[in-house]
Coordinates of C-alpha atoms and ligand atoms in Angstrom, one line a residue:
X98 CA -24.5 76.8 12.9
X99 CA -21.9 76.2 15.6
X100 CA -20.7 78.6 18.2
X101 CA -16.8 79.6 18.0
X102 CA -14.2 80.1 20.5
X103 CA -14.3 83.9 20.8
X104 CA -11.2 85.8 21.9
X105 CA -12.6 89.3 22.1
X106 CA -11.6 91.7 24.9
X107 CA -15.1 92.9 25.0
X108 CA -18.0 92.7 24.6
X109 CA -16.7 89.2 25.0
X110 CA -17.3 85.3 25.2
X111 CA -20.4 84.4 27.8
X112 CA -21.1 81.4 29.5
X113 CA -23.2 79.0 26.9
X114 CA -25.5 77.8 29.7
X115 CA -26.3 81.2 30.5
X116 CA -27.2 82.5 26.8
X117 CA -29.7 79.2 26.8
X118 CA -31.0 79.9 30.2
X119 CA -31.7 83.6 28.9
X120 CA -33.0 82.2 25.6
X121 CA -35.4 79.7 27.4
X122 CA -36.8 82.5 29.7
X123 CA -37.0 85.3 26.9
X124 CA -40.6 85.2 26.5
X125 CA -41.8 84.6 30.0
X126 CA -40.0 84.9 32.9
X127 CA -40.8 82.4 35.6
X128 CA -44.6 82.2 34.8
X129 CA -44.6 86.0 35.1
X130 CA -46.2 86.6 31.3
X131 CA -43.5 88.9 30.8
X132 CA -39.7 89.0 29.3
X133 CA -37.5 90.6 32.1
X134 CA -36.6 93.5 29.3
X135 CA -40.4 94.3 29.7
X136 CA -40.6 94.5 33.3
X137 CA -40.7 97.7 35.7
X138 CA -37.8 98.1 37.6
X139 CA -40.0 98.9 40.6
X140 CA -42.0 95.8 40.1
X141 CA -41.5 92.7 42.5
X142 CA -40.4 90.3 39.9
X143 CA -37.5 92.6 39.1
X144 CA -36.5 93.5 42.5
X145 CA -36.3 89.6 43.4
X146 CA -34.0 89.5 40.6
X147 CA -31.9 92.5 41.4
X148 CA -31.8 91.5 45.2
X149 CA -30.7 87.8 44.2
X150 CA -28.1 89.6 41.6
X151 CA -26.5 91.7 44.5
X152 CA -26.6 89.1 47.2
X153 CA -24.7 86.6 44.7
X154 CA -22.1 89.2 44.0
X155 CA -21.6 89.9 47.5
X156 CA -21.2 86.6 48.6
X157 CA -18.9 85.7 45.3
X158 CA -16.6 88.5 46.0
X159 CA -16.7 88.7 49.6
X160 CA -17.8 92.3 50.0
X161 CA -17.6 93.4 53.5
X162 CA -20.8 95.1 54.8
X163 CA -19.4 98.2 54.9
X164 CA -19.1 98.6 51.5
X165 CA -22.0 99.3 48.9
X166 CA -22.6 97.7 45.4
X167 CA -23.9 100.0 43.1
X168 CA -25.4 98.8 39.6
X169 CA -24.9 102.1 37.5
X170 CA -24.3 103.0 33.4
X171 CA -21.8 104.7 31.6
X172 CA -18.9 102.1 31.3
X173 CA -15.6 102.4 33.0
X174 CA -15.0 105.5 30.6
X175 CA -17.5 107.5 32.6
X176 CA -16.4 106.2 35.9
X177 CA -13.1 108.2 34.9
X178 CA -15.2 111.2 35.3
X179 CA -17.7 109.9 38.1
X180 CA -15.0 108.8 40.6
X181 CA -13.1 112.1 40.5
X182 CA -16.8 113.9 41.0
X183 CA -17.3 111.8 43.6
X184 CA -14.1 111.5 45.8
X185 CA -11.7 114.2 44.8
X186 CA -13.4 117.3 46.3
X187 CA -11.9 119.1 43.4
X188 CA -8.6 118.6 45.1
X189 CA -5.3 116.6 43.9
X190 CA -5.5 112.5 42.9
X191 CA -2.8 110.1 42.2
X192 CA -2.6 108.1 39.2
X193 CA -0.3 104.9 38.4
X194 CA -0.2 105.0 34.6
X195 CA 0.4 101.3 33.6
X196 CA -1.3 101.3 30.2
X197 CA -4.0 103.1 27.9
X198 CA -6.8 102.6 30.5
X199 CA -5.0 104.4 33.3
X200 CA -3.8 107.0 31.1
X201 CA -7.4 107.8 30.1
X202 CA -8.4 107.9 33.5
X203 CA -5.4 110.6 34.4
X204 CA -6.6 112.6 31.4
X205 CA -10.4 112.5 32.5
X206 CA -9.7 113.1 36.2
X207 CA -7.9 116.4 35.3
X208 CA -10.9 117.9 34.5
X209 CA -12.3 117.9 37.9
X210 CA -9.3 118.3 40.4
X211 CA -5.3 118.1 40.2
X212 CA -4.9 114.8 38.6
X213 CA -0.9 113.6 39.3
X214 CA 1.6 111.1 38.0
X215 CA 2.6 109.0 41.0
X216 CA 4.8 106.5 38.9
X217 CA 4.5 105.7 35.1
X218 CA 5.5 102.5 33.2
X219 CA 5.2 104.2 30.0
X220 CA 9.2 104.7 29.3
X221 CA 9.6 100.6 28.7
X222 CA 6.3 100.6 26.7
X223 CA 3.9 99.4 29.2
X224 CA 5.5 95.9 29.8
X225 CA 6.2 96.1 33.6
X226 CA 4.7 97.6 36.6
X227 CA 6.4 100.3 38.8
X228 CA 7.2 99.1 42.4
X229 CA 4.5 100.7 45.0
X230 CA 7.7 101.5 47.2
X231 CA 8.7 104.0 44.2
X232 CA 5.3 105.6 43.9
X233 CA 5.3 109.4 44.7
X234 CA 2.0 109.9 46.4
X235 CA 1.2 113.5 47.8
X236 CA 0.0 113.8 51.3
X237 CA -2.6 115.8 50.0
X238 CA -3.9 112.9 48.0
X239 CA -7.7 112.3 48.1
X240 CA -7.0 109.0 46.3
X241 CA -4.8 106.9 44.2
X242 CA -6.0 105.3 41.2
X243 CA -4.8 101.9 39.6
X244 CA -6.0 99.6 36.7
X245 CA -5.8 96.5 38.2
X246 CA -5.6 95.0 34.8
X247 CA -4.6 96.8 31.7
X248 CA -6.7 95.1 28.8
X249 CA -4.8 96.5 26.1
X250 CA -1.3 96.1 27.3
X251 CA -1.8 92.7 29.0
X252 CA -0.2 94.0 32.5
X253 CA -2.0 92.8 35.6
X254 CA -1.4 93.7 39.2
X255 CA -1.1 90.4 41.2
X256 CA -1.3 91.6 44.4
X257 CA -3.3 94.9 45.1
X258 CA -0.7 97.6 47.0
X259 CA -0.9 98.2 50.3
X260 CA -0.8 102.0 50.7
X261 CA -1.1 102.0 54.4
X262 CA 2.2 100.1 54.5
X263 CA 3.8 102.9 52.1
X264 CA 2.5 105.5 54.8
X265 CA -0.6 106.6 52.9
X266 CA -3.9 107.0 54.0
X267 CA -5.7 107.8 50.8
X268 CA -8.0 105.5 49.5
X269 CA -7.0 102.9 46.7
X270 CA -9.2 103.1 43.8
X271 CA -9.2 100.3 41.2
X272 CA -10.3 99.9 37.9
X273 CA -11.1 96.3 37.6
X274 CA -13.2 96.4 34.4
X275 CA -11.4 93.5 32.9
X276 CA -10.6 91.0 35.8
X277 CA -13.4 91.5 38.2
X278 CA -14.4 88.1 39.3
X279 CA -11.3 86.3 37.5
X280 CA -9.7 86.4 41.2
X281 CA -10.4 87.4 45.1
X282 CA -10.3 90.9 45.8
X283 CA -8.5 91.9 49.2
X284 CA -10.9 94.5 50.1
X285 CA -8.7 95.8 53.3
X286 CA -6.6 97.3 50.6
X287 CA -9.7 98.9 48.4
X288 CA -11.5 102.1 48.7
X289 CA -13.4 101.7 45.7
X290 CA -13.6 99.5 42.5
X291 CA -15.2 99.8 39.0
X292 CA -15.9 98.1 36.1
X293 CA -18.0 97.6 32.9
X294 CA -19.5 94.3 32.9
X295 CA -18.7 93.4 29.3
X296 CA -15.3 92.0 29.8
X297 CA -16.2 89.3 32.4
X298 CA -19.9 89.9 33.9
X299 CA -22.2 90.1 31.4
X300 CA -23.5 92.1 28.6
X301 CA -22.5 95.9 28.1
X302 CA -24.7 98.7 29.8
X303 CA -24.0 97.6 33.4
X304 CA -21.1 99.4 35.1
X305 CA -20.6 98.0 38.8
X306 CA -19.3 100.4 41.5
X307 CA -18.4 98.7 44.9
X308 CA -17.3 101.4 47.1
X309 CA -16.4 101.7 51.3
X310 CA -19.6 103.5 52.6
X311 CA -17.2 106.5 54.3
X312 CA -16.4 107.7 50.7
X313 CA -19.7 108.5 49.8
X314 CA -21.3 111.6 50.2
X315 CA -18.3 114.3 49.0
X316 CA -19.8 114.6 45.8
X317 CA -19.2 117.9 43.9
X318 CA -22.0 120.3 43.6
X319 CA -21.8 120.0 39.9
X320 CA -21.8 116.0 39.7
X321 CA -24.9 114.8 37.6
X322 CA -27.6 113.5 40.0
X323 CA -27.7 110.2 38.4
X324 CA -23.9 110.1 38.9
X325 CA -23.9 110.9 42.7
X326 CA -23.0 107.7 44.4
X327 CA -25.3 109.0 47.8
X328 CA -28.2 109.1 45.7
X329 CA -27.6 106.2 44.0
X330 CA -26.8 104.2 46.9
X331 CA -29.7 105.6 49.0
X332 CA -32.0 104.5 46.0
X333 CA -30.7 101.1 45.9
X334 CA -29.3 101.6 42.5
X335 CA -32.8 102.9 41.1
X336 CA -32.5 106.6 41.3
X337 CA -33.0 106.2 37.6
X338 CA -33.9 103.2 35.7
X339 CA -31.1 101.0 35.9
X340 CA -29.9 98.8 33.1
X341 CA -32.3 96.1 34.0
X342 CA -31.7 93.2 31.3
X343 CA -27.9 93.6 31.6
X344 CA -28.3 92.9 35.6
X345 CA -30.5 90.1 35.0
X346 CA -28.1 88.6 32.8
X347 CA -25.1 89.6 35.2
X348 CA -27.2 87.3 37.7
X349 CA -27.2 84.5 35.6
X350 CA -23.4 84.5 35.4
X351 CA -23.1 85.1 39.1
X352 CA -25.3 82.0 39.7
X353 CA -23.2 80.3 37.0
X354 CA -20.1 81.2 38.8
X355 CA -21.6 79.7 42.0
X356 CA -22.2 76.6 40.3
X357 CA -18.8 76.2 39.1
X358 CA -17.0 76.8 42.5
X359 CA -17.1 80.3 42.9
X360 CA -14.1 82.9 42.4
X361 CA -11.3 80.6 44.0
X362 CA -12.1 77.5 41.7
X363 CA -12.5 80.4 38.7
X364 CA -8.8 81.6 39.8
X365 CA -7.5 78.2 39.5
X366 CA -9.1 77.7 36.1
X367 CA -7.8 80.9 34.7
X368 CA -4.1 80.4 36.1
X369 CA -4.0 77.0 34.2
X370 CA -5.5 78.7 30.8
X371 CA -2.9 81.3 31.2
X372 CA -0.1 79.3 31.8
X373 CA -1.1 76.9 28.8
X374 CA -1.0 79.9 26.5
X375 CA 2.2 81.7 27.9
X376 CA 4.3 78.4 28.1
X377 CA 3.5 78.2 24.2
X378 CA 4.3 81.4 23.4
X379 CA 7.8 81.6 25.4
X380 CA 8.7 78.2 23.9
X381 CA 7.8 79.5 20.3
X382 CA 10.1 80.9 17.8
X383 CA 7.6 82.4 15.7
X384 CA 5.0 83.9 18.3
X385 CA 6.0 86.3 21.6
X386 CA 4.6 87.8 24.6
X387 CA 6.7 91.0 25.7
X388 CA 5.4 91.5 28.9
X389 CA 7.5 91.2 32.1
X390 CA 6.7 87.5 33.8
X391 CA 5.7 88.6 37.0
X392 CA 3.2 90.9 35.7
X393 CA 1.3 89.0 32.9
X394 CA -2.3 89.2 32.4
X395 CA -4.3 86.0 33.2
X396 CA -7.1 87.7 31.1
X397 CA -5.7 89.3 28.2
X398 CA -2.7 87.8 26.4
X399 CA -1.0 90.1 23.8
X400 CA 1.6 88.3 21.4
X401 CA 3.2 89.3 18.3
X402 CA 4.3 87.4 15.5
X403 CA 8.1 87.8 15.0
X404 CA 7.4 87.9 11.1
X405 CA 4.7 90.4 11.0
X406 CA 4.2 89.8 7.1
X407 CA 2.2 86.9 8.2
X408 CA -0.3 88.3 10.4
X409 CA -3.0 88.5 7.9
X410 CA -2.5 84.7 7.0
X411 CA -2.5 83.9 10.6
X412 CA -5.6 85.6 11.4
X413 CA -7.4 84.1 8.2
X414 CA -6.6 80.8 9.4
X415 CA -7.9 81.3 12.9
X416 CA -10.9 82.4 11.6
X417 CA -11.1 79.3 9.4
X418 CA -10.7 77.3 12.6
X419 CA -13.4 79.0 14.4
X420 CA -10.9 80.8 16.6
X421 CA -12.5 84.6 16.3
X422 CA -11.3 88.2 17.3
X423 CA -7.8 87.5 17.9
X424 CA -6.4 90.8 16.1
X425 CA -4.6 92.9 18.7
X426 CA -5.9 96.6 19.5
X427 CA -4.7 99.1 17.1
X428 CA -2.6 101.1 19.2
X429 CA -0.3 98.1 20.2
X430 CA -0.7 96.0 16.8
X431 CA -0.1 92.3 16.9
X432 CA -2.7 89.7 18.3
X433 CA -4.4 89.5 21.7
X434 CA -6.3 86.7 23.2
X435 CA -8.6 87.4 25.9
X436 CA -9.3 84.5 28.0
X437 CA -12.0 85.6 30.5
X438 CA -14.2 83.6 32.8
X439 CA -16.2 82.1 30.1
X440 CA -13.4 80.8 27.7
X441 CA -13.2 77.5 28.5
X442 CA -9.8 75.7 28.6
X443 CA -10.8 73.8 25.5
X444 CA -10.6 77.1 23.6
X445 CA -7.1 77.9 24.7
X446 CA -6.0 74.3 23.8
X447 CA -7.6 74.7 20.3
X448 CA -5.7 78.2 19.7
X449 CA -2.2 76.9 20.9
X450 CA -3.0 73.8 18.6
X451 CA -3.8 76.2 15.7
X452 CA -0.7 78.6 16.8
X453 CA 1.6 75.2 16.9
X454 CA 0.5 74.1 13.6
X455 CA 0.6 77.7 12.1
X456 CA 4.2 78.0 13.3
X457 CA 5.1 74.2 11.8
X458 CA 3.4 75.0 8.2
X459 CA 5.4 78.6 8.0
X460 CA 8.6 77.3 8.9
Ligands
PLP794 C1 -12.9 98.2 28.7 C2 -12.4 99.1 29.6 C3 -12.8 100.3 30.1 C4 -13.8 101.2 29.2 O1 -15.2 100.8 29.2 P1 -16.0 101.1 28.8 O2 -17.6 100.6 29.2 O3 -16.0 101.2 27.2 O4 -16.3 102.5 29.4 C5 -12.0 101.0 31.0 N1 -11.3 100.1 31.8 C6 -10.6 99.1 31.3 C7 -9.7 98.4 32.5 C8 -11.3 98.6 30.3 O5 -10.8 97.1 30.4

């Protein structure tokens, strides 16, 4: 059996070396006589795995000391509720709508306070980003929410907004589920960032929250205890049992990132991969990407065949060529290639070669 190139949006491709290492350590982790999934989360073996993972992540993402790193559960969707439960104080929040994920965040937050739309790109079909200078942020805003990378629409903020420069003191909340660790983060502009692990960090089950300390401790009374950032932070993410195996695998991914030059090197690789694919799409007469040039995602590349009757043939041929999970999200149709950190450039080269061939034979 050979491994294919996997373009899934998530759960997604993992570095092969990480899978091999996990396999070799499956039955007996470092002479402990146990698999990691059999260890107490309070034992010294797992604590060492956890501490190493946290330290590596802090180093990789250059997280400042006044931010807490929380390893939680519930995924990005649960954070759509957990963030307002912890930060809104039941008051107003502002959302920038740039695609499906920010829309979901807005809707969920409305259960816990007044969720307002500061700006929206819906009118143009979510293929642009509204310029920060046009955002309508209330002076009473508890936080401003953006989705850093819209996984479905393929739109990415290439620079985080500087809210202070807009005269806004509210913290910025970023859903970075689908581009965390693909590029550096300017923490001076961020109050809280969250993301599920299954796009770029590891297996599903782990949710990463990185939050400025002063934003912790204002939780609404009806917030479930397991989702109270203060309780989670005060207990080193072990208020209840954390997703131990997912943390272990994410830790192996962090080691892999460090070995491969860290986030700066990863960003350069991601730029090269994305450029290869977008350059081909822009030169093609059969395929197209509709997102504005300046906000195209480096991680998720949605594209369409101008003749949609060829979609099934395209997907069947891709599968035969070992290029998997290219079907677009059902809400937008077409195709989507997710090219996260663990996708090697060879995968993108193979995809472009297949598309070029497909275009020729169908002409
Ligand atoms: C995948 C994704 C989510 C949802 O993650 P779950 O783990 O399924 O809850 C939220 N936001 C973004 C940007 C995503 O890509």
